[in-house]
Short mmCIF file of C-alpha atoms in Angstrom, two decimals:
data_model
loop_
_atom_site.label_atom_id
_atom_site.label_comp_id
_atom_site.label_asym_id
_atom_site.label_seq_id
_atom_site.Cartn_x
_atom_site.Cartn_y
_atom_site.Cartn_z
CA MET C 12 0.00 0.00 0.00
CA ASP C 13 1.45 3.31 -1.03
CA ASP C 14 1.00 6.64 0.70
CA ARG C 15 -1.88 7.71 -1.54
CA GLN C 16 -3.85 4.52 -0.84
CA PHE C 17 -3.16 4.84 2.86
CA GLU C 18 -4.34 8.47 2.86
CA GLY C 19 -7.53 7.48 1.01
CA MET C 20 -8.22 4.73 3.49
CA LEU C 21 -7.81 7.14 6.39
CA LYS C 22 -10.18 9.66 4.74
CA ASP C 23 -12.79 6.92 4.21
CA GLN C 24 -12.47 5.82 7.82
CA PHE C 25 -12.77 9.36 9.07
CA GLN C 26 -15.79 10.03 6.88
CA ARG C 27 -17.53 6.94 8.27
CA MET C 28 -16.87 8.17 11.79
CA VAL C 29 -18.22 11.62 10.92
CA ASP C 30 -21.33 10.09 9.40
CA ALA C 31 -21.86 7.84 12.42
CA GLU C 32 -21.47 10.60 14.97
CA GLY C 33 -22.51 13.53 12.84
CA LYS C 34 -24.51 15.32 15.46
CA ARG C 35 -21.99 14.90 18.23
CA LEU C 36 -19.21 16.21 16.03
CA GLU C 37 -21.24 19.11 14.68
CA GLY C 38 -19.18 22.27 15.01
CA LEU C 39 -16.06 20.28 15.83
CA GLU C 40 -14.11 22.00 13.12
CA ASP C 41 -14.97 25.43 14.52
CA LYS C 42 -14.09 24.31 18.01
CA VAL C 43 -10.72 22.94 16.86
CA ARG C 44 -9.98 26.11 14.94
CA TRP C 45 -10.95 28.28 17.91
CA ARG C 46 -8.78 26.27 20.27
CA LEU C 47 -5.80 26.39 17.89
CA GLU C 48 -6.17 30.15 17.52
CA ALA C 49 -6.36 30.50 21.27
CA GLY C 50 -3.11 28.58 21.73
CA GLY C 51 -3.59 25.07 20.50
CA ASP C 52 -0.14 24.12 21.65
CA ARG C 53 -1.53 24.15 25.19
CA ALA C 54 -4.08 21.45 24.36
CA PRO C 55 -2.78 18.99 26.99
CA ALA C 56 -3.74 21.51 29.67
CA ARG C 57 -7.41 21.04 28.83
CA ARG C 58 -8.21 18.97 31.90
CA TRP C 59 -6.80 21.73 34.11
CA SER C 60 -8.98 24.36 32.49
CA LEU C 61 -12.01 22.75 34.17
CA LEU C 62 -10.53 23.21 37.62
CA PRO C 63 -11.58 26.83 38.17
CA ARG C 64 -15.16 25.93 37.31
CA VAL C 65 -15.15 23.04 39.75
CA LYS C 66 -13.57 25.28 42.38
CA LEU C 67 -16.18 27.93 41.73
CA THR C 68 -18.99 25.42 42.10
CA LEU C 69 -17.47 24.08 45.30
CA ALA C 70 -16.94 27.57 46.66
CA PHE C 71 -20.49 28.57 45.83
CA GLY C 72 -21.89 25.38 47.30
CA THR C 73 -19.81 25.73 50.47
CA ALA C 74 -20.78 29.36 50.92
CA LEU C 75 -24.45 28.57 50.40
CA ALA C 76 -24.30 25.60 52.73
CA THR C 77 -22.59 27.68 55.43
CA PHE C 78 -25.18 30.41 55.05
CA LEU C 79 -28.12 28.02 55.24
CA VAL C 80 -26.68 25.99 58.10
CA GLY C 81 -26.15 29.31 59.88
CA ILE C 82 -29.79 30.21 59.37
CA LEU C 83 -30.93 26.80 60.58
CA ILE C 84 -28.70 26.85 63.65
CA GLY C 85 -29.54 30.46 64.30
CA GLY C 86 -33.23 29.72 64.09
CA TYR C 87 -32.89 26.77 66.43
CA TRP C 88 -30.91 28.69 69.01
CA GLY C 89 -33.09 31.73 68.73
CA LEU C 90 -30.35 33.95 67.40
CA PRO C 91 -31.58 36.99 65.54
CA PHE C 92 -31.39 37.09 61.77
CA VAL C 93 -33.19 40.27 61.04
CA ASP C 94 -33.50 42.76 58.28
CA HIS C 95 -32.83 46.21 59.63
CA SER C 96 -30.37 49.01 59.20
CA TYR C 97 -29.21 49.12 62.79
CA GLN C 98 -25.55 48.25 63.19
CA GLY C 99 -25.91 45.83 66.09
CA VAL C 100 -24.93 45.94 69.73
CA THR C 101 -21.64 45.21 71.45
CA PHE C 102 -21.85 43.70 74.91
CA ILE C 103 -18.67 44.66 76.69
CA VAL C 104 -17.44 44.25 80.25
CA ALA C 105 -14.03 44.55 81.95
CA LEU C 106 -13.36 41.45 84.03
CA PRO C 107 -9.59 40.84 84.02
CA GLU C 108 -9.79 38.06 86.60
CA ALA C 109 -12.48 36.07 84.79
CA VAL C 110 -11.61 32.95 82.84
CA LYS C 111 -14.94 32.82 81.03
CA VAL C 112 -17.69 35.36 80.43
CA GLU C 113 -21.00 34.65 78.68
CA VAL C 114 -24.09 36.69 77.97
CA VAL C 115 -27.63 35.34 78.29
CA GLY C 116 -30.77 37.23 77.48
CA ASP C 117 -34.14 37.24 75.84
CA PHE C 118 -32.41 37.86 72.50
CA ASN C 119 -30.86 34.37 72.54
CA GLY C 120 -33.43 32.37 74.51
CA TRP C 121 -31.22 32.69 77.60
CA LYS C 122 -28.68 30.32 76.12
CA PRO C 123 -25.11 31.37 76.94
CA ALA C 124 -23.04 33.04 74.21
CA ASP C 125 -19.29 33.45 74.79
CA LEU C 126 -17.68 36.87 74.99
CA GLN C 127 -14.13 37.17 73.62
CA ARG C 128 -11.32 38.41 75.86
CA ASP C 129 -8.75 40.96 74.72
CA GLY C 130 -5.27 41.42 76.16
CA ASN C 131 -6.49 43.82 78.85
CA GLY C 132 -9.15 41.54 80.28
CA VAL C 133 -12.00 43.28 78.48
CA TRP C 134 -14.63 40.85 77.27
CA SER C 135 -16.90 41.68 74.35
CA LEU C 136 -19.39 40.23 71.90
CA TRP C 137 -21.17 41.89 68.99
CA LEU C 138 -24.73 40.79 68.23
CA ASP C 139 -27.08 41.83 65.47
CA LEU C 140 -30.25 42.69 67.39
CA ALA C 141 -33.47 44.10 66.01
CA PRO C 142 -34.78 47.32 67.55
CA GLY C 143 -36.41 46.68 70.90
CA ARG C 144 -35.92 46.28 74.61
CA TYR C 145 -33.79 43.39 75.85
CA GLU C 146 -33.18 41.89 79.28
CA TYR C 147 -29.90 40.09 79.86
CA ALA C 148 -27.14 39.18 82.29
CA PHE C 149 -23.50 38.14 82.19
CA ILE C 150 -22.47 34.74 83.50
CA VAL C 151 -18.95 34.84 84.92
CA ASN C 152 -16.88 31.66 85.08
CA GLY C 153 -19.97 29.60 84.30
CA LEU C 154 -21.65 30.29 87.63
CA ALA C 155 -22.29 33.81 88.81
CA TRP C 156 -24.99 35.88 87.10
CA LYS C 157 -23.87 39.51 87.06
CA PRO C 158 -25.58 42.67 85.83
CA ASP C 159 -23.91 44.79 83.17
CA PRO C 160 -22.43 47.97 84.70
CA ARG C 161 -23.08 49.72 81.35
CA ALA C 162 -26.75 48.71 81.03
CA ASP C 163 -29.40 51.27 80.12
CA GLU C 164 -31.42 50.23 83.17
CA TYR C 165 -32.05 47.35 85.55
CA VAL C 166 -35.14 45.31 86.40
CA LYS C 167 -36.04 42.80 89.07
CA SER C 168 -36.59 39.25 87.93
CA TYR C 169 -36.80 36.06 89.99
CA ASP C 170 -35.45 37.84 93.07
CA SER C 171 -32.45 38.88 91.04
CA THR C 172 -31.51 41.77 88.76
CA ASN C 173 -31.49 41.76 84.98
CA SER C 174 -29.77 44.38 82.85
CA VAL C 175 -31.76 46.12 80.12
CA LYS C 176 -30.54 47.40 76.80
CA TYR C 177 -32.60 49.39 74.32
CA VAL C 178 -31.70 48.84 70.70
CA GLY C 179 -32.64 50.87 67.65
CA ASP C 180 -33.32 54.42 66.63
CA LYS C 181 -35.40 55.22 69.69
CA GLY C 182 -33.27 53.15 71.97
CA GLU C 183 -30.02 55.11 72.02
CA PRO C 184 -29.06 55.95 75.59
CA SER C 185 -30.09 59.49 76.37
CA MET B 21 -21.07 18.92 33.08
CA THR B 22 -21.58 16.35 35.82
CA GLY B 23 -19.88 18.65 38.32
CA LYS B 24 -22.16 21.50 37.33
CA CYS B 25 -25.23 19.31 37.67
CA MET B 26 -24.13 18.08 41.08
CA GLY B 27 -23.45 21.62 42.19
CA ALA B 28 -26.82 22.83 40.99
CA LEU B 29 -28.54 19.87 42.65
CA ALA B 30 -26.74 20.50 45.93
CA ALA B 31 -27.64 24.18 45.79
CA LEU B 32 -31.28 23.31 45.09
CA VAL B 33 -31.39 20.87 48.02
CA LEU B 34 -29.80 23.45 50.30
CA LEU B 35 -32.18 26.13 49.13
CA ILE B 36 -35.32 24.13 49.85
CA ALA B 37 -33.95 22.54 53.02
CA PRO B 38 -35.12 25.29 55.39
CA TRP B 39 -38.66 24.93 54.11
CA VAL B 40 -38.54 21.16 54.24
CA TRP B 41 -37.10 21.15 57.76
CA ALA B 42 -39.17 24.05 59.08
CA ALA B 43 -41.72 23.09 61.71
CA SER B 44 -45.40 23.29 60.83
CA SER B 45 -48.54 23.84 62.89
CA GLU B 46 -49.17 20.13 62.50
CA ASP B 47 -45.83 19.33 64.17
CA VAL B 48 -46.81 21.61 67.05
CA ALA B 49 -50.24 19.98 67.36
CA ASN B 50 -48.70 16.50 67.28
CA LEU B 51 -46.23 17.37 70.02
CA ILE B 52 -48.98 18.82 72.21
CA GLN B 53 -51.06 15.67 71.70
CA SER B 54 -48.10 13.53 72.76
CA MET B 55 -47.62 15.43 76.03
CA PRO B 56 -49.05 13.98 79.26
CA LEU B 57 -51.57 16.79 79.79
CA SER B 58 -55.25 16.56 80.66
CA ALA B 59 -57.70 16.62 77.76
CA SER B 60 -58.88 20.14 78.56
CA ALA B 61 -55.30 21.36 78.98
CA LYS B 62 -54.36 19.88 75.62
CA ALA B 63 -57.33 21.61 74.01
CA THR B 64 -56.39 25.00 75.47
CA VAL B 65 -52.68 24.69 74.71
CA ASN B 66 -53.34 23.41 71.20
CA ALA B 67 -55.89 26.11 70.35
CA GLY B 68 -53.73 28.82 71.87
CA PHE B 69 -50.51 27.91 70.14
CA LEU B 70 -52.20 27.40 66.79
CA ARG B 71 -53.84 30.80 67.10
CA GLY B 72 -50.52 32.38 68.06
CA ILE B 73 -48.86 30.83 65.02
CA ALA B 74 -51.72 31.88 62.76
CA ASP B 75 -51.63 35.52 63.82
CA GLY B 76 -47.84 35.74 63.83
CA ARG B 77 -47.21 36.14 67.56
CA LEU B 78 -44.82 33.21 67.31
CA THR B 79 -43.57 30.95 64.55
CA ALA B 80 -44.13 27.21 64.41
CA ASP B 81 -40.38 26.76 64.95
CA GLN B 82 -40.45 28.91 68.07
CA ALA B 83 -43.55 27.16 69.38
CA LEU B 84 -42.11 23.71 68.74
CA ALA B 85 -38.76 24.57 70.33
CA PHE B 86 -40.46 26.06 73.40
CA LEU B 87 -42.80 23.09 73.83
CA GLN B 88 -39.84 20.72 73.52
CA ARG B 89 -37.96 22.64 76.21
CA ILE B 90 -40.95 22.28 78.53
CA ALA B 91 -41.51 18.63 77.58
CA THR B 92 -37.89 17.73 78.39
CA SER B 93 -37.54 19.88 81.50
CA GLY B 94 -38.02 17.00 83.91
CA ALA B 95 -40.47 19.01 86.02
CA SER B 96 -43.74 17.62 87.38
CA ILE B 97 -46.61 17.26 84.96
CA GLU B 98 -48.71 19.63 87.06
CA ASP B 99 -46.17 22.44 86.89
CA ARG B 100 -45.56 21.98 83.19
CA GLN B 101 -49.29 21.96 82.60
CA THR B 102 -49.70 25.18 84.59
CA VAL B 103 -47.08 26.90 82.44
CA LEU B 104 -48.45 25.66 79.15
CA VAL B 105 -52.11 26.35 79.96
CA SER B 106 -51.24 29.88 81.14
CA ILE B 107 -49.44 30.61 77.91
CA GLY B 108 -52.08 28.86 75.78
CA GLN B 109 -54.85 30.84 77.45
CA THR B 110 -52.91 34.07 76.96
CA LEU B 111 -52.52 33.31 73.27
CA LEU B 112 -56.25 32.58 73.01
CA GLU B 113 -57.02 35.97 74.57
CA ASP B 114 -54.96 37.77 71.91
CA ILE B 115 -52.37 38.91 74.44
CA PRO B 116 -48.60 38.88 73.79
CA VAL B 117 -46.68 35.96 75.30
CA GLU B 118 -43.16 37.20 74.68
CA MET B 119 -42.66 38.11 78.35
CA LEU B 120 -44.02 34.78 79.58
CA ILE B 121 -41.87 32.68 77.26
CA ASN B 122 -38.82 34.76 78.17
CA LYS B 123 -39.49 34.24 81.88
CA VAL B 124 -39.77 30.49 81.37
CA ASP B 125 -36.51 30.40 79.43
CA GLU B 126 -34.80 32.64 81.96
CA GLY B 127 -36.04 30.50 84.84
CA LEU B 128 -34.79 27.33 83.16
CA ALA B 129 -31.43 29.00 82.46
CA ARG B 130 -31.17 30.02 86.11
CA GLY B 131 -31.88 26.42 87.10
CA LEU B 132 -35.02 27.34 89.03
CA PRO B 133 -37.64 24.72 89.87
CA MET B 134 -40.64 24.64 87.56
CA ASP B 135 -43.09 25.49 90.35
CA VAL B 136 -41.28 28.81 90.83
CA ILE B 137 -41.33 29.40 87.08
CA ALA B 138 -45.01 28.47 86.88
CA ALA B 139 -45.88 30.91 89.69
CA GLU B 140 -43.97 33.67 87.87
CA VAL B 141 -45.81 32.94 84.64
CA VAL B 142 -49.23 32.90 86.28
CA GLU B 143 -48.56 36.18 88.09
CA ARG B 144 -47.15 38.01 85.07
CA ARG B 145 -49.91 36.68 82.83
CA GLN B 146 -52.47 38.42 85.04
CA THR B 147 -50.58 41.70 84.65
CA LEU B 148 -50.54 41.30 80.88
CA VAL B 149 -54.30 40.62 80.92
CA GLU B 150 -54.95 43.78 82.92
CA VAL B 151 -52.70 45.96 80.75
CA LYS B 152 -54.26 44.63 77.57
CA ALA B 153 -57.73 45.32 78.98
CA LEU B 154 -56.66 48.86 79.84
CA LEU B 155 -55.46 49.47 76.29
CA ASN B 156 -58.69 48.04 74.91
CA LEU B 157 -60.68 50.38 77.15
CA THR B 158 -58.74 53.37 75.89
CA GLY B 159 -59.39 52.38 72.29
CA ILE B 160 -55.83 51.32 71.48
CA GLN B 161 -56.28 48.15 69.50
CA ILE B 162 -54.60 45.94 66.96
CA GLN B 163 -55.41 46.68 63.34
CA GLN B 164 -57.13 43.53 62.10
CA GLN B 165 -57.48 44.51 58.44
CA THR B 166 -55.81 47.01 56.18
CA ASN B 167 -57.74 50.32 56.12
CA GLU B 168 -59.28 49.53 59.50
CA PRO B 169 -58.38 51.69 62.51
CA GLY B 170 -55.75 50.43 64.89
CA PHE B 171 -52.02 49.82 65.19
CA PRO B 172 -49.80 46.98 64.00
CA ARG B 173 -49.94 43.91 66.22
CA SER B 174 -46.20 43.89 66.85
CA ALA B 175 -46.28 47.48 68.12
CA VAL B 176 -49.33 46.98 70.37
CA ASP B 177 -47.87 43.74 71.72
CA ALA B 178 -44.59 45.51 72.46
CA ALA B 179 -46.46 48.30 74.27
CA VAL B 180 -48.47 45.84 76.38
CA THR B 181 -45.28 43.96 77.26
CA ASP B 182 -43.36 47.17 78.10
CA ILE B 183 -46.10 48.57 80.34
CA ALA B 184 -46.54 45.25 82.13
CA THR B 185 -42.77 45.01 82.62
CA VAL B 186 -42.59 48.52 84.08
CA LEU B 187 -45.40 47.81 86.52
CA GLU B 188 -43.94 44.45 87.55
CA ASN B 189 -40.50 45.95 88.04
CA HIS B 190 -41.88 48.88 90.02
CA VAL B 191 -43.59 46.63 92.54
CA ARG B 192 -40.80 44.04 92.66
CA SER B 193 -38.28 46.81 93.36
CA GLY B 194 -40.15 47.57 96.58
CA LYS B 195 -41.64 50.87 95.45
CA GLN B 196 -45.11 51.99 96.40
CA ALA B 197 -47.77 51.45 93.75
CA ASN B 198 -49.12 54.94 94.33
CA ASP B 199 -45.85 56.89 94.39
CA GLY B 200 -46.90 58.85 91.30
CA THR B 201 -44.03 57.81 89.03
CA LEU B 202 -45.62 54.98 87.05
CA LEU B 203 -46.88 56.96 84.10
CA ASP B 204 -43.57 58.79 83.55
CA THR B 205 -41.62 55.53 83.82
CA ALA B 206 -43.95 53.70 81.45
CA LEU B 207 -43.83 56.50 78.87
CA ALA B 208 -40.03 56.70 79.11
CA THR B 209 -39.81 52.98 78.41
CA LEU B 210 -42.28 53.14 75.52
CA ASP B 211 -40.42 56.13 74.09
CA ARG B 212 -37.13 54.25 74.01
CA ASP B 213 -38.52 51.02 72.56
CA GLY B 214 -37.95 51.14 68.81
CA ARG B 215 -40.88 48.78 68.22
CA VAL B 216 -43.41 51.34 69.50
CA ALA B 217 -43.98 53.73 66.62
CA GLN B 218 -44.35 57.44 67.32
CA GLN B 219 -48.07 57.50 66.46
CA LEU B 220 -48.79 54.69 68.91
CA PHE B 221 -46.61 56.34 71.54
CA GLU B 222 -48.59 59.57 71.22
CA ALA B 223 -51.89 57.68 71.48
CA LEU B 224 -50.66 55.92 74.62
CA ALA B 225 -49.39 59.15 76.13
CA ALA B 226 -52.82 60.68 75.61
CA ALA B 227 -54.77 57.66 76.86
CA LEU B 228 -52.87 56.32 79.88
CA THR B 229 -53.33 57.81 83.31
CA GLU B 230 -51.38 57.48 86.53
CA ALA B 231 -54.53 56.22 88.26
CA ASP B 232 -55.01 53.36 85.78
CA LEU B 233 -51.43 52.19 86.15
CA THR B 234 -51.53 52.57 89.92
CA ALA B 235 -54.56 50.30 90.07
CA ILE B 236 -52.77 47.55 88.14
CA ALA B 237 -49.59 47.97 90.19
CA GLY B 238 -51.71 47.66 93.34
CA ASN B 239 -53.08 44.37 92.03
CA ILE B 240 -49.54 43.12 91.39
CA ALA B 241 -48.53 44.07 94.92
CA SER B 242 -51.45 42.13 96.31
CA ARG B 243 -50.41 39.02 94.38
CA LEU B 244 -46.71 39.07 95.30
#
């Protein structure tokens, strides 16, 4: 078989393949041309070109899952997820000797939320609260319920004292 | 393509998950039916919570979570029933229950016995009833339909809760019911609460009197 016969045989074979998979190969020529013009010599890197898309999908999925799990957990624990323009409230107390400080209140179903300590023994926690009036207390070292020295006011509850904070446009301390 | 499909499917599942997992009124009713309450107590609690869910005073999730906390509290059936019937009755009477639920949660967090919590709920419920009746008498009511007179439920409920809290705190702090400071204190609290809109605040300021609040505070003092 000479070169011409061999070339003819290849063409016939190729034509049969094109006929058999005509639809699937539709536009193949354009795709090949486009890829060559865009740097066909980098063809082996094709499998890597999918990676950013996969990463994007994973990133989107992870972000969405985190957001939704946050909503679910937040809903379960009574944490506020509210639509308002107020910039939230920071609970802050100086207790250098404390090893743990938590805040409980009617904004979180009286379930303890940890405050974070800074280097000077000041404990703080920012919460996104809707406008309103909130009763709360600090729990120091897991035991002692303490009022907030910076509260807007104080109320009696169960023979003890709760702190009160007003949140929102009308609630700014006067 | 498969990766994209999987991603889209995962996103779809995650998007609908909150609705699939969200509690329904039926879940609340089923839980109430499973609780060891008397038949009449079940009827009151069930009707009250379903009404509260229907009119937006609490969500099915909140109701279910609260009922589960009571169901698993380990307290006597009598005390649990007292708490639940008090709250159910309050819901049936179109009165806010935010204060009562908060006091139950606070009492549980403080590790107090359920009989103490139940007594607190029963006492504070009566104050809420009297404050709500006072507002009704003065014509301050919840707007039931658009274009009808009245104020938004959330605002009226907040006002009832604030006034009741002020009166309770006044008496519990050892002050005299008739010391003449109740109206000023109540208005100051209402003024600072962002949930009470200015129009409602002005209506309350015009309608409430020191004598009305003193009468309710006197009733609280007689109960404590």
